[in-house]
C-alpha cells in the first residue's frame, strides 16, 4: 500500500502539491485525474522517490520511499516525457534496467518487443512518440515491480495499442497483483480500467472514491410524471443531485440504491421512467458540482 500524508512540494513561489493525502490500495488500478499543472507528475515523482516532499511523508508498504533502495525496487515510473540514453537501443535499455531491477525479465522483454513490432537494435531516438511509450510500458512490465506509476501513459498511443496496454495491465494485476497508478487528464481513458479514481485540483485531492461504489450509488433517472406536484413530492423522497427538464421529460441525477429509487418512482405511477448508468465523466461532474466546482473547467 502507498500512503501519502500531508505532502507538500513547492518550486520557488509555486506550490505544485499542497497538503495532499492519498491511500493507494494493493491490487487495484488507481486513476489520478487532473488538468496539466494540477500536480500529477510532481506527486508521482515524490511517490517514486525522485523528489523529496517539503512537508509530509510517503510510505510504500510502511517504509519511507526517499533514499530507500529497498522501497524503490518496488516501483517503476513511466514519465510523460520518456528518458532514454543518447543513441541507445531497446536492447541497451534492457541491459541497463536488468542492472537496476533484480527481477527484470529479459526473455519476456524480447518477446514483448516482437509482439509490439519494435526493433531491438534500432536507435530509440528514431522512434515515434507512440513507439517510445510502448517501449516504456514494456520496460515497466518486465521490471516486475509491485507498483507501476504511469504519467499520461496512453497519450500518444493509437486505439489498438491502448487496448493492448490495458490488457497487459489487467493480466499483470490478475497474475501477480501488480498495482498500476495511472495519471491522466482524460476521464474516458480511465473509465474501463480503474477501480479507484482521485481528482487532483490545485495540488490537492478534491475527490477520491471507489469507482464501483460511485456507479452503484449514483444513477440517472429519466421520467415523465403526471403533474408538477408529483415532481415536487418526489424531490422530498430522493437524494437528488441535479434535475434537468426538457418539456415533460425530467432527467434526474440521484443518489441511492436502484431498488429504493424504483420503489419511490413507481409510487407516482409515472407515464414513463427508466434508470440509466452514468459514465465516469457524468459521475464526476455530479460529484464536483455538489462540492462547488465545475469539472468541465477543471478537466476539459
mmCIF file of C-alpha atoms in Angstrom, residues 13-214:
data_model
loop_
_atom_site.group_PDB
_atom_site.id
_atom_site.type_symbol
_atom_site.label_atom_id
_atom_site.label_comp_id
_atom_site.label_asym_id
_atom_site.label_seq_id
_atom_site.Cartn_x
_atom_site.Cartn_y
_atom_site.Cartn_z
ATOM 1 C CA UNK A 13 6.985 30.595 -5.186
ATOM 2 C CA UNK A 14 4.857 27.988 -6.984
ATOM 3 C CA UNK A 15 3.172 25.311 -4.876
ATOM 4 C CA UNK A 16 2.776 22.173 -7.010
ATOM 5 C CA UNK A 17 1.329 19.861 -4.330
ATOM 6 C CA UNK A 18 -0.382 21.270 -1.258
ATOM 7 C CA UNK A 19 -1.096 19.155 1.858
ATOM 8 C CA UNK A 20 -2.148 16.132 -0.183
ATOM 9 C CA UNK A 21 -3.415 12.927 1.446
ATOM 10 C CA UNK A 22 -3.887 9.752 -0.583
ATOM 11 C CA UNK A 23 -4.061 5.999 0.001
ATOM 12 C CA UNK A 24 -3.453 3.567 -2.872
ATOM 13 C CA UNK A 25 -4.517 0.018 -2.062
ATOM 14 C CA UNK A 26 -2.696 -3.041 -3.410
ATOM 15 C CA UNK A 27 -4.048 -4.909 -6.435
ATOM 16 C CA UNK A 28 -6.286 -2.108 -7.686
ATOM 17 C CA UNK A 29 -5.889 0.367 -10.530
ATOM 18 C CA UNK A 30 -5.728 3.884 -9.099
ATOM 19 C CA UNK A 31 -6.615 6.622 -11.574
ATOM 20 C CA UNK A 32 -5.340 10.131 -10.887
ATOM 21 C CA UNK A 33 -7.290 12.751 -12.833
ATOM 22 C CA UNK A 34 -6.306 16.395 -13.228
ATOM 23 C CA UNK A 35 -5.515 19.166 -15.649
ATOM 24 C CA UNK A 36 -1.973 19.916 -16.776
ATOM 25 C CA UNK A 37 -0.369 21.728 -13.855
ATOM 26 C CA UNK A 38 -2.637 20.155 -11.229
ATOM 27 C CA UNK A 39 0.339 18.395 -9.599
ATOM 28 C CA UNK A 40 0.009 14.850 -11.011
ATOM 29 C CA UNK A 41 3.591 14.499 -12.244
ATOM 30 C CA UNK A 42 5.051 16.077 -9.101
ATOM 31 C CA UNK A 43 3.017 13.690 -6.949
ATOM 32 C CA UNK A 44 4.212 10.639 -8.913
ATOM 33 C CA UNK A 45 7.841 11.788 -8.758
ATOM 34 C CA UNK A 46 7.563 12.075 -4.996
ATOM 35 C CA UNK A 47 5.930 8.635 -4.731
ATOM 36 C CA UNK A 48 8.793 7.011 -6.629
ATOM 37 C CA UNK A 49 11.431 8.888 -4.623
ATOM 38 C CA UNK A 50 12.772 11.194 -7.347
ATOM 39 C CA UNK A 51 11.615 14.269 -5.427
ATOM 40 C CA UNK A 52 11.535 14.783 -1.673
ATOM 41 C CA UNK A 53 8.414 16.410 -0.204
ATOM 42 C CA UNK A 54 8.950 19.724 1.576
ATOM 43 C CA UNK A 55 6.460 18.525 4.183
ATOM 44 C CA UNK A 56 4.655 15.269 4.965
ATOM 45 C CA UNK A 57 5.548 11.616 4.486
ATOM 46 C CA UNK A 58 5.198 8.988 1.749
ATOM 47 C CA UNK A 59 5.268 5.335 2.770
ATOM 48 C CA UNK A 60 5.467 2.307 0.479
ATOM 49 C CA UNK A 61 4.398 -0.819 2.342
ATOM 50 C CA UNK A 62 5.004 1.027 5.592
ATOM 51 C CA UNK A 63 8.531 2.248 4.768
ATOM 52 C CA UNK A 64 9.756 5.666 3.552
ATOM 53 C CA UNK A 65 10.491 5.855 -0.165
ATOM 54 C CA UNK A 66 13.023 8.692 -0.384
ATOM 55 C CA UNK A 67 16.631 7.400 -0.312
ATOM 56 C CA UNK A 68 15.409 3.882 0.480
ATOM 57 C CA UNK A 69 16.694 1.481 -2.241
ATOM 58 C CA UNK A 70 14.654 -1.427 -0.878
ATOM 59 C CA UNK A 71 11.417 0.531 -1.347
ATOM 60 C CA UNK A 72 12.438 1.859 -4.772
ATOM 61 C CA UNK A 73 12.820 -1.712 -6.028
ATOM 62 C CA UNK A 74 9.039 -1.969 -5.718
ATOM 63 C CA UNK A 75 8.283 0.897 -8.106
ATOM 64 C CA UNK A 76 8.758 1.662 -11.792
ATOM 65 C CA UNK A 77 7.956 5.146 -13.071
ATOM 66 C CA UNK A 78 6.887 5.805 -16.672
ATOM 67 C CA UNK A 79 7.149 9.568 -17.138
ATOM 68 C CA UNK A 80 5.136 11.632 -19.598
ATOM 69 C CA UNK A 81 8.355 12.530 -21.401
ATOM 70 C CA UNK A 82 10.368 9.310 -21.524
ATOM 71 C CA UNK A 83 14.118 9.466 -20.991
ATOM 72 C CA UNK A 84 16.494 7.117 -22.779
ATOM 73 C CA UNK A 85 20.276 7.228 -23.042
ATOM 74 C CA UNK A 86 21.643 9.061 -26.073
ATOM 75 C CA UNK A 87 21.857 6.780 -29.129
ATOM 76 C CA UNK A 88 20.551 3.858 -27.051
ATOM 77 C CA UNK A 89 18.595 0.943 -28.499
ATOM 78 C CA UNK A 90 15.904 -1.069 -26.696
ATOM 79 C CA UNK A 91 18.493 -3.789 -26.055
ATOM 80 C CA UNK A 92 20.817 -1.269 -24.386
ATOM 81 C CA UNK A 93 17.960 -0.098 -22.136
ATOM 82 C CA UNK A 94 17.165 -3.733 -21.354
ATOM 83 C CA UNK A 95 20.726 -4.307 -20.084
ATOM 84 C CA UNK A 96 20.566 -1.124 -18.022
ATOM 85 C CA UNK A 97 17.278 -1.990 -16.295
ATOM 86 C CA UNK A 98 18.477 -5.542 -15.685
ATOM 87 C CA UNK A 99 21.285 -3.975 -13.636
ATOM 88 C CA UNK A 100 18.793 -1.843 -11.662
ATOM 89 C CA UNK A 101 15.880 -4.248 -11.070
ATOM 90 C CA UNK A 102 16.777 -7.665 -9.694
ATOM 91 C CA UNK A 103 13.622 -9.318 -11.088
ATOM 92 C CA UNK A 104 13.774 -7.850 -14.603
ATOM 93 C CA UNK A 105 12.548 -10.498 -17.090
ATOM 94 C CA UNK A 106 14.845 -10.292 -20.108
ATOM 95 C CA UNK A 107 13.215 -13.121 -22.054
ATOM 96 C CA UNK A 108 9.783 -11.588 -21.701
ATOM 97 C CA UNK A 109 11.177 -8.221 -22.791
ATOM 98 C CA UNK A 110 12.363 -9.735 -26.075
ATOM 99 C CA UNK A 111 9.019 -11.481 -26.527
ATOM 100 C CA UNK A 112 7.037 -8.267 -25.986
ATOM 101 C CA UNK A 113 9.322 -6.312 -28.316
ATOM 102 C CA UNK A 114 8.448 -8.807 -31.039
ATOM 103 C CA UNK A 115 4.727 -8.684 -30.200
ATOM 104 C CA UNK A 116 4.698 -4.888 -30.391
ATOM 105 C CA UNK A 117 6.735 -4.896 -33.605
ATOM 106 C CA UNK A 118 9.668 -2.922 -32.164
ATOM 107 C CA UNK A 119 13.228 -3.433 -33.452
ATOM 108 C CA UNK A 120 15.540 -4.071 -30.512
ATOM 109 C CA UNK A 121 18.607 -2.890 -32.447
ATOM 110 C CA UNK A 122 17.122 0.361 -33.765
ATOM 111 C CA UNK A 123 18.091 3.636 -32.084
ATOM 112 C CA UNK A 124 15.281 4.853 -29.860
ATOM 113 C CA UNK A 125 15.718 8.475 -30.967
ATOM 114 C CA UNK A 126 14.322 7.410 -34.348
ATOM 115 C CA UNK A 127 11.132 6.028 -32.726
ATOM 116 C CA UNK A 128 7.834 7.886 -32.883
ATOM 117 C CA UNK A 129 6.226 9.185 -29.663
ATOM 118 C CA UNK A 130 3.869 6.224 -29.599
ATOM 119 C CA UNK A 131 6.706 3.727 -30.081
ATOM 120 C CA UNK A 132 8.642 5.297 -27.204
ATOM 121 C CA UNK A 133 5.565 4.977 -24.997
ATOM 122 C CA UNK A 134 5.233 1.318 -25.968
ATOM 123 C CA UNK A 135 8.888 0.685 -25.119
ATOM 124 C CA UNK A 136 8.477 2.397 -21.737
ATOM 125 C CA UNK A 137 5.471 0.215 -20.926
ATOM 126 C CA UNK A 138 7.370 -2.945 -21.926
ATOM 127 C CA UNK A 139 10.314 -1.960 -19.719
ATOM 128 C CA UNK A 140 7.952 -1.205 -16.836
ATOM 129 C CA UNK A 141 6.110 -4.508 -17.140
ATOM 130 C CA UNK A 142 9.296 -6.545 -17.419
ATOM 131 C CA UNK A 143 10.821 -4.890 -14.343
ATOM 132 C CA UNK A 144 8.266 -6.960 -12.377
ATOM 133 C CA UNK A 145 7.774 -4.277 -9.740
ATOM 134 C CA UNK A 146 4.827 -4.295 -7.373
ATOM 135 C CA UNK A 147 3.807 -0.756 -8.343
ATOM 136 C CA UNK A 148 3.808 0.782 -11.825
ATOM 137 C CA UNK A 149 3.454 4.571 -11.908
ATOM 138 C CA UNK A 150 2.192 5.836 -15.257
ATOM 139 C CA UNK A 151 2.120 9.522 -16.214
ATOM 140 C CA UNK A 152 -0.116 10.084 -19.276
ATOM 141 C CA UNK A 153 0.881 6.613 -20.496
ATOM 142 C CA UNK A 154 -1.976 6.302 -23.010
ATOM 143 C CA UNK A 155 -1.301 9.693 -24.579
ATOM 144 C CA UNK A 156 0.254 9.126 -28.000
ATOM 145 C CA UNK A 157 -0.911 5.519 -28.359
ATOM 146 C CA UNK A 158 -3.344 4.583 -31.098
ATOM 147 C CA UNK A 159 -6.647 2.895 -30.049
ATOM 148 C CA UNK A 160 -5.366 -0.630 -30.759
ATOM 149 C CA UNK A 161 -2.224 -0.094 -28.690
ATOM 150 C CA UNK A 162 -4.237 1.457 -25.851
ATOM 151 C CA UNK A 163 -6.324 -1.678 -25.596
ATOM 152 C CA UNK A 164 -3.226 -3.873 -25.820
ATOM 153 C CA UNK A 165 -1.568 -1.992 -22.947
ATOM 154 C CA UNK A 166 -4.738 -2.129 -20.837
ATOM 155 C CA UNK A 167 -4.978 -5.882 -21.466
ATOM 156 C CA UNK A 168 -1.379 -6.361 -20.297
ATOM 157 C CA UNK A 169 -2.107 -4.336 -17.158
ATOM 158 C CA UNK A 170 -5.152 -6.467 -16.352
ATOM 159 C CA UNK A 171 -3.156 -9.672 -16.852
ATOM 160 C CA UNK A 172 -0.379 -8.438 -14.542
ATOM 161 C CA UNK A 173 -2.915 -7.484 -11.869
ATOM 162 C CA UNK A 174 -4.585 -10.885 -12.022
ATOM 163 C CA UNK A 175 -1.415 -12.986 -12.161
ATOM 164 C CA UNK A 176 0.959 -11.211 -9.765
ATOM 165 C CA UNK A 177 -1.047 -8.466 -8.047
ATOM 166 C CA UNK A 178 0.632 -5.510 -9.741
ATOM 167 C CA UNK A 179 -0.787 -2.121 -8.720
ATOM 168 C CA UNK A 180 -0.821 0.482 -11.518
ATOM 169 C CA UNK A 181 -1.215 4.177 -10.694
ATOM 170 C CA UNK A 182 -2.332 5.932 -13.872
ATOM 171 C CA UNK A 183 -2.293 9.735 -14.080
ATOM 172 C CA UNK A 184 -4.273 11.325 -16.893
ATOM 173 C CA UNK A 185 -6.242 14.419 -17.834
ATOM 174 C CA UNK A 186 -8.731 12.255 -19.742
ATOM 175 C CA UNK A 187 -11.569 10.659 -17.782
ATOM 176 C CA UNK A 188 -12.655 8.491 -20.711
ATOM 177 C CA UNK A 189 -9.242 6.812 -20.908
ATOM 178 C CA UNK A 190 -9.519 5.502 -17.354
ATOM 179 C CA UNK A 191 -13.170 4.522 -17.163
ATOM 180 C CA UNK A 192 -12.786 0.897 -18.269
ATOM 181 C CA UNK A 193 -9.653 0.083 -16.271
ATOM 182 C CA UNK A 194 -9.681 1.965 -12.925
ATOM 183 C CA UNK A 195 -11.019 0.651 -9.615
ATOM 184 C CA UNK A 196 -10.468 3.866 -7.683
ATOM 185 C CA UNK A 197 -10.265 7.419 -9.001
ATOM 186 C CA UNK A 198 -8.884 10.575 -7.407
ATOM 187 C CA UNK A 199 -9.428 14.085 -8.754
ATOM 188 C CA UNK A 200 -6.404 16.319 -8.241
ATOM 189 C CA UNK A 201 -7.032 20.064 -8.314
ATOM 190 C CA UNK A 202 -4.602 22.855 -7.428
ATOM 191 C CA UNK A 203 -2.228 20.413 -5.764
ATOM 192 C CA UNK A 204 -4.775 18.666 -3.536
ATOM 193 C CA UNK A 205 -7.176 15.735 -3.812
ATOM 194 C CA UNK A 206 -10.647 17.159 -4.411
ATOM 195 C CA UNK A 207 -12.349 13.748 -4.576
ATOM 196 C CA UNK A 208 -11.102 10.186 -4.041
ATOM 197 C CA UNK A 209 -13.645 7.405 -4.390
ATOM 198 C CA UNK A 210 -14.100 3.782 -5.408
ATOM 199 C CA UNK A 211 -15.434 3.760 -8.950
ATOM 200 C CA UNK A 212 -17.746 0.790 -8.492
ATOM 201 C CA UNK A 213 -19.268 2.300 -5.348
ATOM 202 C CA UNK A 214 -19.896 5.537 -7.201
#
